[in-house]
PDB file of C-alpha atoms in Angstrom:
ATOM      1  CA  MET P   1      96.650  74.744  81.464  1.00  0.00           C
ATOM      2  CA  ASN P   2      97.179  70.981  81.659  1.00  0.00           C
ATOM      3  CA  ASN P   3     101.001  70.972  81.561  1.00  0.00           C
ATOM      4  CA  LEU P   4     101.489  67.783  83.556  1.00  0.00           C
ATOM      5  CA  ALA P   5     104.434  66.519  81.534  1.00  0.00           C
ATOM      6  CA  LYS P   6     106.667  67.391  78.615  1.00  0.00           C
ATOM      7  CA  ILE P   7     105.423  64.861  76.113  1.00  0.00           C
ATOM      8  CA  ASN P   8     107.443  63.566  73.144  1.00  0.00           C
ATOM      9  CA  PRO P   9     106.184  65.741  70.248  1.00  0.00           C
ATOM     10  CA  LEU P  10     106.141  62.706  67.944  1.00  0.00           C
ATOM     11  CA  THR P  11     103.680  60.862  70.156  1.00  0.00           C
ATOM     12  CA  PHE P  12     101.763  62.172  73.142  1.00  0.00           C
ATOM     13  CA  GLU P  13     102.264  65.895  72.603  1.00  0.00           C
ATOM     14  CA  THR P  14      99.248  65.593  70.311  1.00  0.00           C
ATOM     15  CA  VAL P  15      97.197  64.149  73.161  1.00  0.00           C
ATOM     16  CA  THR P  16      98.299  66.941  75.502  1.00  0.00           C
ATOM     17  CA  THR P  17      97.344  69.567  72.912  1.00  0.00           C
ATOM     18  CA  PHE P  18      93.926  67.965  72.508  1.00  0.00           C
ATOM     19  CA  GLU P  19      93.442  67.806  76.288  1.00  0.00           C
ATOM     20  CA  ASN P  20      94.317  71.489  76.612  1.00  0.00           C
ATOM     21  CA  GLN P  21      91.971  72.588  73.842  1.00  0.00           C
ATOM     22  CA  ILE P  22      89.035  70.570  75.185  1.00  0.00           C
ATOM     23  CA  ALA P  23      89.706  71.848  78.715  1.00  0.00           C
ATOM     24  CA  ASP P  24      89.747  75.406  77.361  1.00  0.00           C
ATOM     25  CA  PHE P  25      86.443  74.921  75.533  1.00  0.00           C
ATOM     26  CA  PHE P  26      84.643  73.573  78.595  1.00  0.00           C
ATOM     27  CA  GLY P  27      86.361  75.988  80.994  1.00  0.00           C
ATOM     28  CA  ALA P  28      88.100  73.312  83.064  1.00  0.00           C
ATOM     29  CA  PRO P  29      91.620  73.713  84.481  1.00  0.00           C
ATOM     30  CA  TYR P  30      92.613  70.118  83.626  1.00  0.00           C
ATOM     31  CA  ALA P  31      91.542  67.336  81.289  1.00  0.00           C
ATOM     32  CA  VAL P  32      92.717  63.758  80.838  1.00  0.00           C
ATOM     33  CA  ALA P  33      91.911  62.097  77.507  1.00  0.00           C
ATOM     34  CA  VAL P  34      90.962  58.411  77.634  1.00  0.00           C
ATOM     35  CA  ASP P  35      89.752  55.710  75.266  1.00  0.00           C
ATOM     36  CA  SER P  36      86.107  56.076  76.350  1.00  0.00           C
ATOM     37  CA  CYS P  37      83.928  58.247  78.556  1.00  0.00           C
ATOM     38  CA  THR P  38      82.944  55.208  80.631  1.00  0.00           C
ATOM     39  CA  HIS P  39      86.580  54.441  81.379  1.00  0.00           C
ATOM     40  CA  GLY P  40      87.133  58.052  82.408  1.00  0.00           C
ATOM     41  CA  ILE P  41      84.260  57.796  84.878  1.00  0.00           C
ATOM     42  CA  GLU P  42      85.623  54.474  86.091  1.00  0.00           C
ATOM     43  CA  LEU P  43      89.000  56.073  86.821  1.00  0.00           C
ATOM     44  CA  ALA P  44      87.323  58.867  88.811  1.00  0.00           C
ATOM     45  CA  LEU P  45      85.448  56.220  90.817  1.00  0.00           C
ATOM     46  CA  ARG P  46      88.652  54.273  91.436  1.00  0.00           C
ATOM     47  CA  TYR P  47      90.584  57.411  92.348  1.00  0.00           C
ATOM     48  CA  GLN P  48      88.082  58.221  95.103  1.00  0.00           C
ATOM     49  CA  ASN P  49      87.430  54.601  96.070  1.00  0.00           C
ATOM     50  CA  ILE P  50      83.676  55.141  95.750  1.00  0.00           C
ATOM     51  CA  SER P  51      81.584  52.432  97.419  1.00  0.00           C
ATOM     52  CA  TYR P  52      78.349  52.860  95.441  1.00  0.00           C
ATOM     53  CA  ILE P  53      76.817  54.694  92.503  1.00  0.00           C
ATOM     54  CA  ASN P  54      73.370  56.290  92.327  1.00  0.00           C
ATOM     55  CA  ILE P  55      72.232  56.717  88.736  1.00  0.00           C
ATOM     56  CA  PRO P  56      69.086  57.445  86.690  1.00  0.00           C
ATOM     57  CA  LYS P  57      67.146  54.489  85.334  1.00  0.00           C
ATOM     58  CA  ARG P  58      67.473  55.963  81.860  1.00  0.00           C
ATOM     59  CA  THR P  59      71.073  56.191  80.739  1.00  0.00           C
ATOM     60  CA  TYR P  60      73.587  54.162  78.766  1.00  0.00           C
ATOM     61  CA  LEU P  61      74.082  50.700  80.227  1.00  0.00           C
ATOM     62  CA  SER P  62      77.887  50.884  80.516  1.00  0.00           C
ATOM     63  CA  ILE P  63      77.528  53.129  83.592  1.00  0.00           C
ATOM     64  CA  PRO P  64      75.533  50.702  85.786  1.00  0.00           C
ATOM     65  CA  PHE P  65      77.805  47.893  84.587  1.00  0.00           C
ATOM     66  CA  LEU P  66      80.614  49.732  86.396  1.00  0.00           C
ATOM     67  CA  ALA P  67      78.998  48.720  89.684  1.00  0.00           C
ATOM     68  CA  TYR P  68      79.448  45.056  88.799  1.00  0.00           C
ATOM     69  CA  LYS P  69      82.925  45.613  87.435  1.00  0.00           C
ATOM     70  CA  LEU P  70      84.093  47.457  90.562  1.00  0.00           C
ATOM     71  CA  ASN P  71      82.057  45.319  92.965  1.00  0.00           C
ATOM     72  CA  ILE P  72      80.219  48.308  94.421  1.00  0.00           C
ATOM     73  CA  LYS P  73      76.554  48.937  95.193  1.00  0.00           C
ATOM     74  CA  LEU P  74      74.181  50.113  92.457  1.00  0.00           C
ATOM     75  CA  ILE P  75      71.259  52.389  93.361  1.00  0.00           C
ATOM     76  CA  TRP P  76      68.657  53.515  90.816  1.00  0.00           C
ATOM     77  CA  ARG P  77      66.702  56.752  90.787  1.00  0.00           C
ATOM     78  CA  ASP P  78      64.086  58.457  88.612  1.00  0.00           C
ATOM     79  CA  GLU P  79      65.423  61.645  87.055  1.00  0.00           C
ATOM     80  CA  ASN P  80      64.579  63.589  83.915  1.00  0.00           C
ATOM     81  CA  TRP P  81      68.142  64.739  83.407  1.00  0.00           C
ATOM     82  CA  ILE P  82      69.439  67.015  80.653  1.00  0.00           C
ATOM     83  CA  ASP P  83      73.042  67.018  79.359  1.00  0.00           C
ATOM     84  CA  TYR P  84      74.528  65.408  82.484  1.00  0.00           C
ATOM     85  CA  TYR P  85      73.765  63.725  85.799  1.00  0.00           C
ATOM     86  CA  LYS P  86      75.684  63.033  89.022  1.00  0.00           C
ATOM     87  CA  ILE P  87      76.535  59.440  89.868  1.00  0.00           C
ATOM     88  CA  ASN P  88      77.853  59.675  93.443  1.00  0.00           C
ATOM     89  CA  ASP P  89      76.485  61.157  96.657  1.00  0.00           C
ATOM     90  CA  HIS P  90      79.782  61.561  98.504  1.00  0.00           C
ATOM     91  CA  PHE P  91      83.305  62.890  97.919  1.00  0.00           C
ATOM     92  CA  THR P  92      83.989  64.971  94.800  1.00  0.00           C
ATOM     93  CA  PRO P  93      80.959  64.815  92.457  1.00  0.00           C
ATOM     94  CA  ILE P  94      81.367  62.744  89.303  1.00  0.00           C
ATOM     95  CA  TYR P  95      79.117  63.649  86.387  1.00  0.00           C
ATOM     96  CA  ASP P  96      78.268  61.522  83.397  1.00  0.00           C
ATOM     97  CA  ALA P  97      78.230  64.329  80.822  1.00  0.00           C
ATOM     98  CA  ALA P  98      78.716  62.080  77.810  1.00  0.00           C
ATOM     99  CA  VAL P  99      76.311  64.066  75.605  1.00  0.00           C
ATOM    100  CA  LEU P 100      77.239  67.540  76.870  1.00  0.00           C
ATOM    101  CA  TRP P 101      78.685  70.017  74.405  1.00  0.00           C
ATOM    102  CA  ARG P 102      78.520  73.595  75.654  1.00  0.00           C
ATOM    103  CA  LYS P 103      81.278  76.144  76.080  1.00  0.00           C
ATOM    104  CA  ASP P 104      82.321  76.964  79.666  1.00  0.00           C
ATOM    105  CA  SER P 105      79.947  74.343  81.063  1.00  0.00           C
ATOM    106  CA  TYR P 106      82.428  72.681  83.433  1.00  0.00           C
ATOM    107  CA  ILE P 107      81.086  72.482  86.997  1.00  0.00           C
ATOM    108  CA  PRO P 108      83.844  73.580  89.414  1.00  0.00           C
ATOM    109  CA  GLY P 109      84.883  71.071  92.044  1.00  0.00           C
ATOM    110  CA  SER P 110      83.839  68.031  90.028  1.00  0.00           C
ATOM    111  CA  PHE P 111      84.895  65.301  87.639  1.00  0.00           C
ATOM    112  CA  MET P 112      82.979  65.425  84.343  1.00  0.00           C
ATOM    113  CA  GLY P 113      83.160  62.665  81.731  1.00  0.00           C
ATOM    114  CA  ILE P 114      82.634  63.710  78.081  1.00  0.00           C
ATOM    115  CA  SER P 115      82.177  61.230  75.227  1.00  0.00           C
ATOM    116  CA  PHE P 116      83.536  61.344  71.678  1.00  0.00           C
ATOM    117  CA  GLN P 117      81.732  58.176  70.568  1.00  0.00           C
ATOM    118  CA  TYR P 118      80.497  58.260  66.970  1.00  0.00           C
ATOM    119  CA  GLN P 119      77.011  59.563  67.861  1.00  0.00           C
ATOM    120  CA  LYS P 120      78.320  62.460  69.926  1.00  0.00           C
ATOM    121  CA  HIS P 121      78.845  66.033  68.726  1.00  0.00           C
ATOM    122  CA  LEU P 122      82.621  65.654  68.458  1.00  0.00           C
ATOM    123  CA  ALA P 123      82.458  62.217  66.869  1.00  0.00           C
ATOM    124  CA  LEU P 124      85.811  60.429  66.845  1.00  0.00           C
ATOM    125  CA  GLY P 125      84.473  56.882  66.697  1.00  0.00           C
ATOM    126  CA  ARG P 126      85.791  56.210  70.165  1.00  0.00           C
ATOM    127  CA  GLY P 127      87.280  58.233  72.983  1.00  0.00           C
ATOM    128  CA  GLY P 128      86.432  60.418  75.935  1.00  0.00           C
ATOM    129  CA  ILE P 129      87.845  62.923  78.358  1.00  0.00           C
ATOM    130  CA  ILE P 130      87.529  63.585  82.074  1.00  0.00           C
ATOM    131  CA  LEU P 131      87.475  67.235  83.186  1.00  0.00           C
ATOM    132  CA  MET P 132      88.602  68.344  86.642  1.00  0.00           C
ATOM    133  CA  ASP P 133      90.120  71.234  88.595  1.00  0.00           C
ATOM    134  CA  ASN P 134      92.378  69.252  90.944  1.00  0.00           C
ATOM    135  CA  LYS P 135      95.981  69.136  89.707  1.00  0.00           C
ATOM    136  CA  GLU P 136      96.977  66.139  91.818  1.00  0.00           C
ATOM    137  CA  ALA P 137      93.907  64.203  90.677  1.00  0.00           C
ATOM    138  CA  ALA P 138      94.742  65.041  87.067  1.00  0.00           C
ATOM    139  CA  LEU P 139      98.270  63.717  87.499  1.00  0.00           C
ATOM    140  CA  GLN P 140      97.150  60.504  89.196  1.00  0.00           C
ATOM    141  CA  ILE P 141      94.301  59.812  86.771  1.00  0.00           C
ATOM    142  CA  LYS P 142      96.651  60.446  83.855  1.00  0.00           C
ATOM    143  CA  LYS P 143      98.977  57.801  85.272  1.00  0.00           C
ATOM    144  CA  MET P 144      96.078  55.423  85.955  1.00  0.00           C
ATOM    145  CA  SER P 145      94.922  55.767  82.351  1.00  0.00           C
ATOM    146  CA  TYR P 146      98.389  55.012  81.016  1.00  0.00           C
ATOM    147  CA  ASP P 147      99.427  51.779  82.734  1.00  0.00           C
ATOM    148  CA  GLY P 148     100.531  53.570  85.892  1.00  0.00           C
ATOM    149  CA  ARG P 149     103.200  55.542  84.082  1.00  0.00           C
ATOM    150  CA  LEU P 150     103.732  58.988  82.642  1.00  0.00           C
ATOM    151  CA  PRO P 151     103.776  58.885  78.850  1.00  0.00           C
ATOM    152  CA  ASN P 152     106.917  61.018  78.405  1.00  0.00           C
ATOM    153  CA  ILE P 153     109.380  58.619  80.060  1.00  0.00           C
ATOM    154  CA  PRO P 154     110.169  55.040  78.985  1.00  0.00           C
ATOM    155  CA  TRP P 155     108.303  52.818  81.428  1.00  0.00           C
ATOM    156  CA  ARG P 156     111.444  50.804  82.167  1.00  0.00           C
ATOM    157  CA  ASP P 157     112.980  53.995  83.569  1.00  0.00           C
ATOM    158  CA  GLN P 158     110.060  54.687  85.911  1.00  0.00           C
ATOM    159  CA  ASN P 159     109.408  53.358  89.392  1.00  0.00           C
ATOM    160  CA  ILE P 160     105.689  52.674  88.928  1.00  0.00           C
ATOM    161  CA  THR P 161     103.671  53.572  92.026  1.00  0.00           C
ATOM    162  CA  THR P 162     100.149  53.632  90.558  1.00  0.00           C
ATOM    163  CA  VAL P 163      98.018  50.734  89.298  1.00  0.00           C
ATOM    164  CA  GLY P 164      97.336  51.338  85.612  1.00  0.00           C
ATOM    165  CA  TYR P 165      94.390  50.381  83.405  1.00  0.00           C
ATOM    166  CA  HIS P 166      95.519  50.883  79.785  1.00  0.00           C
ATOM    167  CA  TYR P 167      92.720  53.375  79.084  1.00  0.00           C
ATOM    168  CA  TYR P 168      94.728  56.098  77.350  1.00  0.00           C
ATOM    169  CA  MET P 169      93.728  57.946  74.190  1.00  0.00           C
ATOM    170  CA  THR P 170      96.048  57.323  71.257  1.00  0.00           C
ATOM    171  CA  PRO P 171      97.744  60.212  69.432  1.00  0.00           C
ATOM    172  CA  GLU P 172      95.884  59.247  66.246  1.00  0.00           C
ATOM    173  CA  ILE P 173      92.469  59.731  67.888  1.00  0.00           C
ATOM    174  CA  ALA P 174      93.656  62.967  69.512  1.00  0.00           C
ATOM    175  CA  GLN P 175      94.783  64.317  66.126  1.00  0.00           C
ATOM    176  CA  LYS P 176      91.412  63.414  64.644  1.00  0.00           C
ATOM    177  CA  GLY P 177      89.853  65.374  67.500  1.00  0.00           C
ATOM    178  CA  LEU P 178      92.021  68.411  66.808  1.00  0.00           C
ATOM    179  CA  ASP P 179      91.114  68.263  63.120  1.00  0.00           C
ATOM    180  CA  LYS P 180      87.369  68.112  63.821  1.00  0.00           C
ATOM    181  CA  LEU P 181      87.273  70.476  66.802  1.00  0.00           C
ATOM    182  CA  PRO P 182      86.830  73.786  64.905  1.00  0.00           C
ATOM    183  CA  GLU P 183      83.709  72.505  63.129  1.00  0.00           C
ATOM    184  CA  ALA P 184      82.335  71.056  66.385  1.00  0.00           C
ATOM    185  CA  ILE P 185      82.768  74.409  68.109  1.00  0.00           C
ATOM    186  CA  SER P 186      81.077  76.318  65.280  1.00  0.00           C
ATOM    187  CA  THR P 187      77.996  74.068  64.981  1.00  0.00           C
ATOM    188  CA  SER P 188      75.066  73.469  67.304  1.00  0.00           C
ATOM    189  CA  PRO P 189      74.917  70.103  69.091  1.00  0.00           C
ATOM    190  CA  ARG P 190      72.042  67.668  69.062  1.00  0.00           C
ATOM    191  CA  LYS P 191      69.561  68.086  71.904  1.00  0.00           C
ATOM    192  CA  TRP P 192      69.249  64.761  73.707  1.00  0.00           C
ATOM    193  CA  ASN P 193      66.119  63.780  75.606  1.00  0.00           C
ATOM    194  CA  VAL P 194      66.024  61.375  78.531  1.00  0.00           C
ATOM    195  CA  GLU P 195      63.589  59.277  76.486  1.00  0.00           C
ATOM    196  CA  ASP P 196      66.479  58.506  74.115  1.00  0.00           C
ATOM    197  CA  TRP P 197      67.491  55.868  76.657  1.00  0.00           C
ATOM    198  CA  PRO P 198      65.316  52.931  77.807  1.00  0.00           C
ATOM    199  CA  ASP P 199      64.503  52.169  81.429  1.00  0.00           C
ATOM    200  CA  LEU P 200      67.430  49.900  82.246  1.00  0.00           C
ATOM    201  CA  THR P 201      65.738  48.445  85.315  1.00  0.00           C
ATOM    202  CA  GLN P 202      63.375  46.603  82.961  1.00  0.00           C
ATOM    203  CA  MET P 203      66.241  44.726  81.300  1.00  0.00           C
ATOM    204  CA  GLU P 204      66.794  41.168  82.455  1.00  0.00           C
ATOM    205  CA  ILE P 205      70.465  41.716  83.239  1.00  0.00           C
ATOM    206  CA  PHE P 206      69.649  44.394  85.818  1.00  0.00           C
ATOM    207  CA  LYS P 207      66.870  42.370  87.443  1.00  0.00           C
ATOM    208  CA  ASN P 208      69.406  39.763  88.509  1.00  0.00           C
ATOM    209  CA  LYS P 209      70.468  40.515  92.084  1.00  0.00           C
ATOM    210  CA  ASN P 210      73.326  38.016  92.051  1.00  0.00           C
ATOM    211  CA  ILE P 211      75.271  38.940  88.951  1.00  0.00           C
ATOM    212  CA  ILE P 212      78.702  37.368  88.640  1.00  0.00           C
ATOM    213  CA  ASP P 213      81.131  38.972  86.192  1.00  0.00           C
ATOM    214  CA  SER P 214      81.932  36.144  83.801  1.00  0.00           C
ATOM    215  CA  TYR P 215      85.240  37.760  82.927  1.00  0.00           C
ATOM    216  CA  LEU P 216      86.469  37.121  86.441  1.00  0.00           C
ATOM    217  CA  GLN P 217      85.684  33.407  86.367  1.00  0.00           C
ATOM    218  CA  THR P 218      88.332  30.755  85.909  1.00  0.00           C
ATOM    219  CA  LYS P 219      88.109  27.211  84.619  1.00  0.00           C
TER     220      LYS P 219
END
C-alpha cells in the first residue's frame, strides 16, 4: 500500500497507518493525509500546475477561492452533482469528493479529495486526504504537504528539493481517525443534496472581477 517512508512509530507512523486504512477503504493505491480537503485539492492543482478550474456554482466556497489564491482562472458551470465533481478539464482529473463516503469508490487515474471536517461522515473536526494511484505523485504531494520534506528524517539532514506548504495531518488527528474509523465504516453516511450549498455566483465576493488577495498586500 502507501509505504512511501519508514516513519518514526512515535510520530508519523500513525499518519501512515491512517493513510493506508483510508486508501484501503476507498480502493485507492495511495493516500496522503492533510490538514483539510481544500488543501489536498490545492496540492493536486499545484502538482499539475493547473491554469484554471471549472466548478459547479453550488459547492463550498473554499474551492473557488483557490482560483484567487493560486492566481488562476475560475469558470463556473451548472451541475446537479452527487458525492463528487471534477474541477479541471485537462491533465489528471481532480475531484472534490469532500462528502463522499463509499467503499471502493476511488476513480482510477484521478486525484480525489475527501474531507474529515466535523460535518462529514468521518468527523475529525478538521482534516482531509487526497487519494491517487500514481506513486511518484504520492511521494511529491506528501513532501509538498510537509514543508518539502519527508517526515521520517530530520529536516536539517535533508536536501529539500520541493516547495512545502505546511499542510500535513498531525498524528493526533490521524489517531482520532483510526479510533473512529470502524464506526464510520459500519454506519450509513448522510446523503447530501446539491441544494445543501447556495449558488456562490450570487455572493458579492464572486461578482467582483478584480479581486485582490488581501493577504498578499504589503504596507
